[in-house]
């Protein structure tokens, strides 16, 4: 799977994706992440990428012609890529979209910045995604969140010992709780059943706990 990111701040993407589990996926060539610096498509001596809004108002907008040039270059170098605009006005992202995206083989993210972008960019992309009901200063953190959540669903990115089958949001549920040493800590003990060695009982307990924590914390999920 290849991810392309059009951004004014390429280092911020790599700082979030090149480590830990994703870093391993990159090293073993299961995933690849390429950044395209929007500044390279800017105009004039100062490589300008933004301009003031028609009608007045605060802030600067990323220009549609600059964004178009960047998207065209990425599309030319990545045949069939699925281009996603990151915006608080997009469709809300969740685990079900992560699963859908994990079946694609080339995805491109367009990260906005400043006040936003010229509305006409919406005609140049294949989808618009938001990662939640709050405003971020740019799309980079959203791109990294989506890259991370999609990558771990791609076979081989997680190790044999790190299946995502039991994780939260599989089957619309939160995950059961985990414990490790010490067995006692500040009066809090590890549930007895986990020490029992009885795998049937442990599995039953984990299922019950997943149902309980989901009902308690996220009644909206079920
Ligand atoms: Cl995808 N971008 C920005 N700038 N803000 C957001 C967002 C995306 N999702 C939620 N807030």
PDB file of C-alpha atoms and ligand atoms in Angstrom:
ATOM      1  CA  UNK A   1       0.000   0.000   0.000  1.00  0.00           C
ATOM      2  CA  UNK A   2       1.318   3.418  -0.901  1.00  0.00           C
ATOM      3  CA  UNK A   3       0.275   6.631   0.842  1.00  0.00           C
ATOM      4  CA  UNK A   4       1.043  10.035  -0.674  1.00  0.00           C
ATOM      5  CA  UNK A   5       0.651  13.216   1.338  1.00  0.00           C
ATOM      6  CA  UNK A   6       0.488  16.696  -0.172  1.00  0.00           C
ATOM      7  CA  UNK A   7       1.536  19.052   2.601  1.00  0.00           C
ATOM      8  CA  UNK A   8       3.432  22.224   3.444  1.00  0.00           C
ATOM      9  CA  UNK A   9       5.052  20.360   6.362  1.00  0.00           C
ATOM     10  CA  UNK A  10       6.392  16.998   5.110  1.00  0.00           C
ATOM     11  CA  UNK A  11       8.585  16.409   8.189  1.00  0.00           C
ATOM     12  CA  UNK A  12       5.553  16.378  10.469  1.00  0.00           C
ATOM     13  CA  UNK A  13       4.132  13.407   8.544  1.00  0.00           C
ATOM     14  CA  UNK A  14       7.357  11.404   8.744  1.00  0.00           C
ATOM     15  CA  UNK A  15       7.781  12.259  12.422  1.00  0.00           C
ATOM     16  CA  UNK A  16       4.457  10.499  13.068  1.00  0.00           C
ATOM     17  CA  UNK A  17       4.738   7.554  10.680  1.00  0.00           C
ATOM     18  CA  UNK A  18       8.350   6.420  10.553  1.00  0.00           C
ATOM     19  CA  UNK A  19       8.509   4.754  13.971  1.00  0.00           C
ATOM     20  CA  UNK A  20       7.263   1.721  15.849  1.00  0.00           C
ATOM     21  CA  UNK A  21       4.782  -0.523  14.041  1.00  0.00           C
ATOM     22  CA  UNK A  22       4.441   1.660  10.926  1.00  0.00           C
ATOM     23  CA  UNK A  23       8.198   2.147  10.748  1.00  0.00           C
ATOM     24  CA  UNK A  24       8.556  -1.623  10.636  1.00  0.00           C
ATOM     25  CA  UNK A  25       5.903  -1.843   7.900  1.00  0.00           C
ATOM     26  CA  UNK A  26       7.850   0.709   5.863  1.00  0.00           C
ATOM     27  CA  UNK A  27      11.145  -1.130   6.393  1.00  0.00           C
ATOM     28  CA  UNK A  28       9.624  -4.389   5.214  1.00  0.00           C
ATOM     29  CA  UNK A  29       8.106  -2.578   2.204  1.00  0.00           C
ATOM     30  CA  UNK A  30       4.498  -3.488   3.003  1.00  0.00           C
ATOM     31  CA  UNK A  31       3.676   0.213   3.176  1.00  0.00           C
ATOM     32  CA  UNK A  32       5.317   3.229   1.599  1.00  0.00           C
ATOM     33  CA  UNK A  33       4.788   6.888   2.466  1.00  0.00           C
ATOM     34  CA  UNK A  34       5.743   9.653   0.057  1.00  0.00           C
ATOM     35  CA  UNK A  35       5.318  13.333   0.836  1.00  0.00           C
ATOM     36  CA  UNK A  36       4.897  16.043  -1.782  1.00  0.00           C
ATOM     37  CA  UNK A  37       5.789  19.514  -0.585  1.00  0.00           C
ATOM     38  CA  UNK A  38       3.075  21.914  -1.703  1.00  0.00           C
ATOM     39  CA  UNK A  39       5.654  24.720  -1.567  1.00  0.00           C
ATOM     40  CA  UNK A  40       7.377  23.169  -4.617  1.00  0.00           C
ATOM     41  CA  UNK A  41       4.281  24.058  -6.663  1.00  0.00           C
ATOM     42  CA  UNK A  42       4.149  27.663  -5.419  1.00  0.00           C
ATOM     43  CA  UNK A  43       4.467  30.708  -7.644  1.00  0.00           C
ATOM     44  CA  UNK A  44       7.135  33.398  -7.870  1.00  0.00           C
ATOM     45  CA  UNK A  45      10.196  34.201  -5.865  1.00  0.00           C
ATOM     46  CA  UNK A  46       8.469  33.343  -2.592  1.00  0.00           C
ATOM     47  CA  UNK A  47       6.791  30.181  -3.929  1.00  0.00           C
ATOM     48  CA  UNK A  48       3.438  31.561  -2.859  1.00  0.00           C
ATOM     49  CA  UNK A  49       0.724  28.958  -2.261  1.00  0.00           C
ATOM     50  CA  UNK A  50      -1.993  31.075  -0.643  1.00  0.00           C
ATOM     51  CA  UNK A  51      -3.950  34.258  -1.176  1.00  0.00           C
ATOM     52  CA  UNK A  52      -6.590  36.436   0.490  1.00  0.00           C
ATOM     53  CA  UNK A  53     -10.269  35.422   0.291  1.00  0.00           C
ATOM     54  CA  UNK A  54     -12.658  37.122  -2.138  1.00  0.00           C
ATOM     55  CA  UNK A  55     -15.288  38.997  -0.176  1.00  0.00           C
ATOM     56  CA  UNK A  56     -12.849  39.711   2.616  1.00  0.00           C
ATOM     57  CA  UNK A  57     -12.373  38.010   5.946  1.00  0.00           C
ATOM     58  CA  UNK A  58      -9.594  36.691   8.095  1.00  0.00           C
ATOM     59  CA  UNK A  59      -6.683  34.572   6.983  1.00  0.00           C
ATOM     60  CA  UNK A  60      -5.303  33.133   3.782  1.00  0.00           C
ATOM     61  CA  UNK A  61      -6.586  30.338   1.574  1.00  0.00           C
ATOM     62  CA  UNK A  62      -4.594  27.702  -0.271  1.00  0.00           C
ATOM     63  CA  UNK A  63      -4.969  28.431  -3.993  1.00  0.00           C
ATOM     64  CA  UNK A  64      -6.871  25.973  -6.178  1.00  0.00           C
ATOM     65  CA  UNK A  65      -4.404  26.237  -9.096  1.00  0.00           C
ATOM     66  CA  UNK A  66      -1.475  25.336  -6.839  1.00  0.00           C
ATOM     67  CA  UNK A  67      -3.352  22.434  -5.245  1.00  0.00           C
ATOM     68  CA  UNK A  68      -4.429  21.252  -8.710  1.00  0.00           C
ATOM     69  CA  UNK A  69      -0.842  21.158  -9.957  1.00  0.00           C
ATOM     70  CA  UNK A  70       0.217  19.113  -6.934  1.00  0.00           C
ATOM     71  CA  UNK A  71      -2.700  16.677  -7.254  1.00  0.00           C
ATOM     72  CA  UNK A  72      -2.068  16.268 -11.012  1.00  0.00           C
ATOM     73  CA  UNK A  73       1.574  15.421 -10.360  1.00  0.00           C
ATOM     74  CA  UNK A  74       0.674  12.845  -7.713  1.00  0.00           C
ATOM     75  CA  UNK A  75      -2.013  11.329  -9.971  1.00  0.00           C
ATOM     76  CA  UNK A  76       0.486  11.108 -12.839  1.00  0.00           C
ATOM     77  CA  UNK A  77       3.021   9.304 -10.650  1.00  0.00           C
ATOM     78  CA  UNK A  78       0.438   7.093  -8.912  1.00  0.00           C
ATOM     79  CA  UNK A  79      -2.031   5.705 -11.442  1.00  0.00           C
ATOM     80  CA  UNK A  80      -5.469   5.157  -9.917  1.00  0.00           C
ATOM     81  CA  UNK A  81      -4.673   6.801  -6.597  1.00  0.00           C
ATOM     82  CA  UNK A  82      -7.686   7.656  -4.406  1.00  0.00           C
ATOM     83  CA  UNK A  83      -7.413  11.330  -3.439  1.00  0.00           C
ATOM     84  CA  UNK A  84      -8.794  12.382  -0.045  1.00  0.00           C
ATOM     85  CA  UNK A  85      -9.198  15.980   1.096  1.00  0.00           C
ATOM     86  CA  UNK A  86      -8.745  16.361   4.857  1.00  0.00           C
ATOM     87  CA  UNK A  87     -11.263  18.838   6.222  1.00  0.00           C
ATOM     88  CA  UNK A  88     -13.525  19.259   9.259  1.00  0.00           C
ATOM     89  CA  UNK A  89     -16.371  19.413   6.697  1.00  0.00           C
ATOM     90  CA  UNK A  90     -15.631  15.867   5.485  1.00  0.00           C
ATOM     91  CA  UNK A  91     -17.350  12.577   6.239  1.00  0.00           C
ATOM     92  CA  UNK A  92     -16.611  11.465   9.806  1.00  0.00           C
ATOM     93  CA  UNK A  93     -13.840   8.855   9.942  1.00  0.00           C
ATOM     94  CA  UNK A  94     -14.122   5.594  11.858  1.00  0.00           C
ATOM     95  CA  UNK A  95     -12.936   1.978  11.899  1.00  0.00           C
ATOM     96  CA  UNK A  96     -15.356   0.977   9.123  1.00  0.00           C
ATOM     97  CA  UNK A  97     -13.799   3.561   6.750  1.00  0.00           C
ATOM     98  CA  UNK A  98     -10.338   2.367   7.841  1.00  0.00           C
ATOM     99  CA  UNK A  99     -11.305  -1.138   6.711  1.00  0.00           C
ATOM    100  CA  UNK A 100     -12.575   0.135   3.360  1.00  0.00           C
ATOM    101  CA  UNK A 101      -9.432   2.184   2.751  1.00  0.00           C
ATOM    102  CA  UNK A 102      -7.199  -0.775   3.683  1.00  0.00           C
ATOM    103  CA  UNK A 103      -8.419  -2.548   0.511  1.00  0.00           C
ATOM    104  CA  UNK A 104      -7.073   0.203  -1.763  1.00  0.00           C
ATOM    105  CA  UNK A 105      -3.482   0.119  -2.959  1.00  0.00           C
ATOM    106  CA  UNK A 106      -2.718   3.818  -3.411  1.00  0.00           C
ATOM    107  CA  UNK A 107      -4.179   6.694  -1.371  1.00  0.00           C
ATOM    108  CA  UNK A 108      -3.353  10.405  -1.521  1.00  0.00           C
ATOM    109  CA  UNK A 109      -4.093  12.929   1.246  1.00  0.00           C
ATOM    110  CA  UNK A 110      -4.370  16.658   0.684  1.00  0.00           C
ATOM    111  CA  UNK A 111      -3.612  18.605   3.873  1.00  0.00           C
ATOM    112  CA  UNK A 112      -5.123  22.063   4.200  1.00  0.00           C
ATOM    113  CA  UNK A 113      -3.608  24.817   6.314  1.00  0.00           C
ATOM    114  CA  UNK A 114      -4.245  28.384   7.427  1.00  0.00           C
ATOM    115  CA  UNK A 115      -7.916  29.337   7.115  1.00  0.00           C
ATOM    116  CA  UNK A 116      -8.581  26.600   4.598  1.00  0.00           C
ATOM    117  CA  UNK A 117      -8.634  26.288   0.827  1.00  0.00           C
ATOM    118  CA  UNK A 118     -10.460  27.615  -2.190  1.00  0.00           C
ATOM    119  CA  UNK A 119     -13.781  25.747  -2.320  1.00  0.00           C
ATOM    120  CA  UNK A 120     -13.122  24.639  -5.913  1.00  0.00           C
ATOM    121  CA  UNK A 121     -10.568  22.082  -4.716  1.00  0.00           C
ATOM    122  CA  UNK A 122     -13.529  19.877  -3.733  1.00  0.00           C
ATOM    123  CA  UNK A 123     -14.073  19.148  -7.443  1.00  0.00           C
ATOM    124  CA  UNK A 124     -10.519  17.808  -7.757  1.00  0.00           C
ATOM    125  CA  UNK A 125     -10.642  15.075  -5.092  1.00  0.00           C
ATOM    126  CA  UNK A 126     -12.395  11.710  -4.694  1.00  0.00           C
ATOM    127  CA  UNK A 127     -13.505  12.035  -1.065  1.00  0.00           C
ATOM    128  CA  UNK A 128     -13.508  14.401   1.925  1.00  0.00           C
ATOM    129  CA  UNK A 129     -12.774  13.088   5.410  1.00  0.00           C
ATOM    130  CA  UNK A 130     -12.883  14.580   8.910  1.00  0.00           C
ATOM    131  CA  UNK A 131     -11.413  12.737  11.911  1.00  0.00           C
ATOM    132  CA  UNK A 132     -13.786  14.277  14.452  1.00  0.00           C
ATOM    133  CA  UNK A 133     -15.826  17.265  15.540  1.00  0.00           C
ATOM    134  CA  UNK A 134     -13.058  19.708  16.360  1.00  0.00           C
ATOM    135  CA  UNK A 135     -10.806  21.940  14.277  1.00  0.00           C
ATOM    136  CA  UNK A 136      -7.147  21.117  13.673  1.00  0.00           C
ATOM    137  CA  UNK A 137      -4.681  23.719  12.389  1.00  0.00           C
ATOM    138  CA  UNK A 138      -3.839  21.501   9.442  1.00  0.00           C
ATOM    139  CA  UNK A 139      -4.565  18.109   7.927  1.00  0.00           C
ATOM    140  CA  UNK A 140      -1.219  16.494   8.842  1.00  0.00           C
ATOM    141  CA  UNK A 141      -2.301  14.987  12.158  1.00  0.00           C
ATOM    142  CA  UNK A 142      -5.444  13.673  10.469  1.00  0.00           C
ATOM    143  CA  UNK A 143      -3.389  12.169   7.610  1.00  0.00           C
ATOM    144  CA  UNK A 144      -1.076  10.452  10.094  1.00  0.00           C
ATOM    145  CA  UNK A 145      -4.034   9.132  12.105  1.00  0.00           C
ATOM    146  CA  UNK A 146      -5.636   7.655   9.000  1.00  0.00           C
ATOM    147  CA  UNK A 147      -2.342   6.227   7.682  1.00  0.00           C
ATOM    148  CA  UNK A 148      -1.721   4.584  11.061  1.00  0.00           C
ATOM    149  CA  UNK A 149      -5.217   3.131  11.466  1.00  0.00           C
ATOM    150  CA  UNK A 150      -5.303   1.830   7.864  1.00  0.00           C
ATOM    151  CA  UNK A 151      -1.765   0.425   7.900  1.00  0.00           C
ATOM    152  CA  UNK A 152      -2.307  -1.783  10.921  1.00  0.00           C
ATOM    153  CA  UNK A 153      -5.133  -3.520   9.024  1.00  0.00           C
ATOM    154  CA  UNK A 154      -2.846  -4.474   6.141  1.00  0.00           C
ATOM    155  CA  UNK A 155      -1.644  -8.070   6.437  1.00  0.00           C
ATOM    156  CA  UNK A 156       1.950  -8.253   7.681  1.00  0.00           C
ATOM    157  CA  UNK A 157       2.147  -4.805   9.286  1.00  0.00           C
ATOM    158  CA  UNK A 158       1.232  -6.140  12.718  1.00  0.00           C
ATOM    159  CA  UNK A 159       3.412  -8.999  13.919  1.00  0.00           C
ATOM    160  CA  UNK A 160       1.989 -12.492  14.481  1.00  0.00           C
ATOM    161  CA  UNK A 161       1.640 -11.652  18.174  1.00  0.00           C
ATOM    162  CA  UNK A 162      -0.233  -8.384  17.549  1.00  0.00           C
ATOM    163  CA  UNK A 163      -3.469  -9.340  15.853  1.00  0.00           C
ATOM    164  CA  UNK A 164      -6.032  -6.565  15.472  1.00  0.00           C
ATOM    165  CA  UNK A 165      -8.848  -9.110  15.725  1.00  0.00           C
ATOM    166  CA  UNK A 166      -9.415  -8.469  19.448  1.00  0.00           C
ATOM    167  CA  UNK A 167      -8.900  -4.719  19.334  1.00  0.00           C
ATOM    168  CA  UNK A 168     -11.452  -2.046  20.099  1.00  0.00           C
ATOM    169  CA  UNK A 169     -14.061  -1.374  17.378  1.00  0.00           C
ATOM    170  CA  UNK A 170     -13.821  -4.896  15.971  1.00  0.00           C
ATOM    171  CA  UNK A 171     -17.459  -6.103  16.055  1.00  0.00           C
ATOM    172  CA  UNK A 172     -18.477  -2.599  17.173  1.00  0.00           C
ATOM    173  CA  UNK A 173     -17.095  -3.127  20.686  1.00  0.00           C
ATOM    174  CA  UNK A 174     -14.405  -1.749  22.947  1.00  0.00           C
ATOM    175  CA  UNK A 175     -11.652  -4.145  23.887  1.00  0.00           C
ATOM    176  CA  UNK A 176     -11.466  -6.138  27.163  1.00  0.00           C
ATOM    177  CA  UNK A 177      -8.953  -4.910  29.809  1.00  0.00           C
ATOM    178  CA  UNK A 178      -5.335  -6.120  30.023  1.00  0.00           C
ATOM    179  CA  UNK A 179      -3.019  -6.647  32.985  1.00  0.00           C
ATOM    180  CA  UNK A 180       0.672  -7.429  33.509  1.00  0.00           C
ATOM    181  CA  UNK A 181       3.063  -7.515  36.500  1.00  0.00           C
ATOM    182  CA  UNK A 182       2.987  -6.646  39.327  1.00  0.00           C
ATOM    183  CA  UNK A 183       0.083  -8.820  40.483  1.00  0.00           C
ATOM    184  CA  UNK A 184      -0.691  -6.308  43.241  1.00  0.00           C
ATOM    185  CA  UNK A 185      -0.210  -2.577  42.942  1.00  0.00           C
ATOM    186  CA  UNK A 186      -1.421   0.006  45.461  1.00  0.00           C
ATOM    187  CA  UNK A 187      -4.221  -2.308  46.510  1.00  0.00           C
ATOM    188  CA  UNK A 188      -5.295  -3.073  42.942  1.00  0.00           C
ATOM    189  CA  UNK A 189      -5.018  -6.710  41.981  1.00  0.00           C
ATOM    190  CA  UNK A 190      -5.067  -8.605  38.703  1.00  0.00           C
ATOM    191  CA  UNK A 191      -8.436 -10.384  38.266  1.00  0.00           C
ATOM    192  CA  UNK A 192      -8.131 -13.952  39.627  1.00  0.00           C
ATOM    193  CA  UNK A 193      -9.464 -15.582  36.447  1.00  0.00           C
ATOM    194  CA  UNK A 194      -6.462 -14.357  34.426  1.00  0.00           C
ATOM    195  CA  UNK A 195      -4.143 -16.278  36.766  1.00  0.00           C
ATOM    196  CA  UNK A 196      -6.192 -19.469  36.536  1.00  0.00           C
ATOM    197  CA  UNK A 197      -4.699 -20.893  33.353  1.00  0.00           C
ATOM    198  CA  UNK A 198      -8.235 -21.876  32.310  1.00  0.00           C
ATOM    199  CA  UNK A 199      -8.409 -20.612  28.727  1.00  0.00           C
ATOM    200  CA  UNK A 200     -12.133 -21.257  28.359  1.00  0.00           C
ATOM    201  CA  UNK A 201     -12.902 -19.215  31.469  1.00  0.00           C
ATOM    202  CA  UNK A 202     -10.494 -16.457  30.424  1.00  0.00           C
ATOM    203  CA  UNK A 203     -12.100 -16.153  27.009  1.00  0.00           C
ATOM    204  CA  UNK A 204     -15.571 -16.030  28.578  1.00  0.00           C
ATOM    205  CA  UNK A 205     -14.458 -13.346  31.058  1.00  0.00           C
ATOM    206  CA  UNK A 206     -12.893 -11.230  28.273  1.00  0.00           C
ATOM    207  CA  UNK A 207     -16.077 -11.386  26.214  1.00  0.00           C
ATOM    208  CA  UNK A 208     -18.170 -10.305  29.211  1.00  0.00           C
ATOM    209  CA  UNK A 209     -15.746  -7.512  30.044  1.00  0.00           C
ATOM    210  CA  UNK A 210     -15.793  -6.226  26.445  1.00  0.00           C
ATOM    211  CA  UNK A 211     -19.589  -6.109  26.573  1.00  0.00           C
ATOM    212  CA  UNK A 212     -19.572  -4.400  29.949  1.00  0.00           C
ATOM    213  CA  UNK A 213     -16.984  -1.726  29.078  1.00  0.00           C
ATOM    214  CA  UNK A 214     -18.773  -0.999  25.795  1.00  0.00           C
ATOM    215  CA  UNK A 215     -22.147  -0.658  27.527  1.00  0.00           C
ATOM    216  CA  UNK A 216     -20.660   1.535  30.295  1.00  0.00           C
ATOM    217  CA  UNK A 217     -18.428   3.811  28.238  1.00  0.00           C
ATOM    218  CA  UNK A 218     -19.843   3.823  24.723  1.00  0.00           C
ATOM    219  CA  UNK A 219     -23.537   2.877  24.753  1.00  0.00           C
ATOM    220  CA  UNK A 220     -23.748   4.482  21.310  1.00  0.00           C
ATOM    221  CA  UNK A 221     -21.642   1.699  19.757  1.00  0.00           C
ATOM    222  CA  UNK A 222     -24.095  -1.163  20.159  1.00  0.00           C
TER     223      UNK A 222
HETATM  224 CL1  LIG B   1      -9.251  16.109   8.479  1.00  0.00          CL
HETATM  225  N1  LIG B   1      -8.594  18.612   9.135  1.00  0.00           N
HETATM  226  C1  LIG B   1      -8.645  19.669   9.936  1.00  0.00           C
HETATM  227  N2  LIG B   1      -7.957  20.753   9.618  1.00  0.00           N
HETATM  228  N3  LIG B   1      -9.375  19.708  11.046  1.00  0.00           N
HETATM  229  C2  LIG B   1     -10.046  18.604  11.349  1.00  0.00           C
HETATM  230  C3  LIG B   1     -10.031  17.459  10.562  1.00  0.00           C
HETATM  231  C4  LIG B   1      -9.276  17.484   9.447  1.00  0.00           C
HETATM  232  N4  LIG B   1     -10.801  16.533  11.142  1.00  0.00           N
HETATM  233  C5  LIG B   1     -11.285  17.092  12.241  1.00  0.00           C
HETATM  234  N5  LIG B   1     -10.840  18.343  12.367  1.00  0.00           N
END
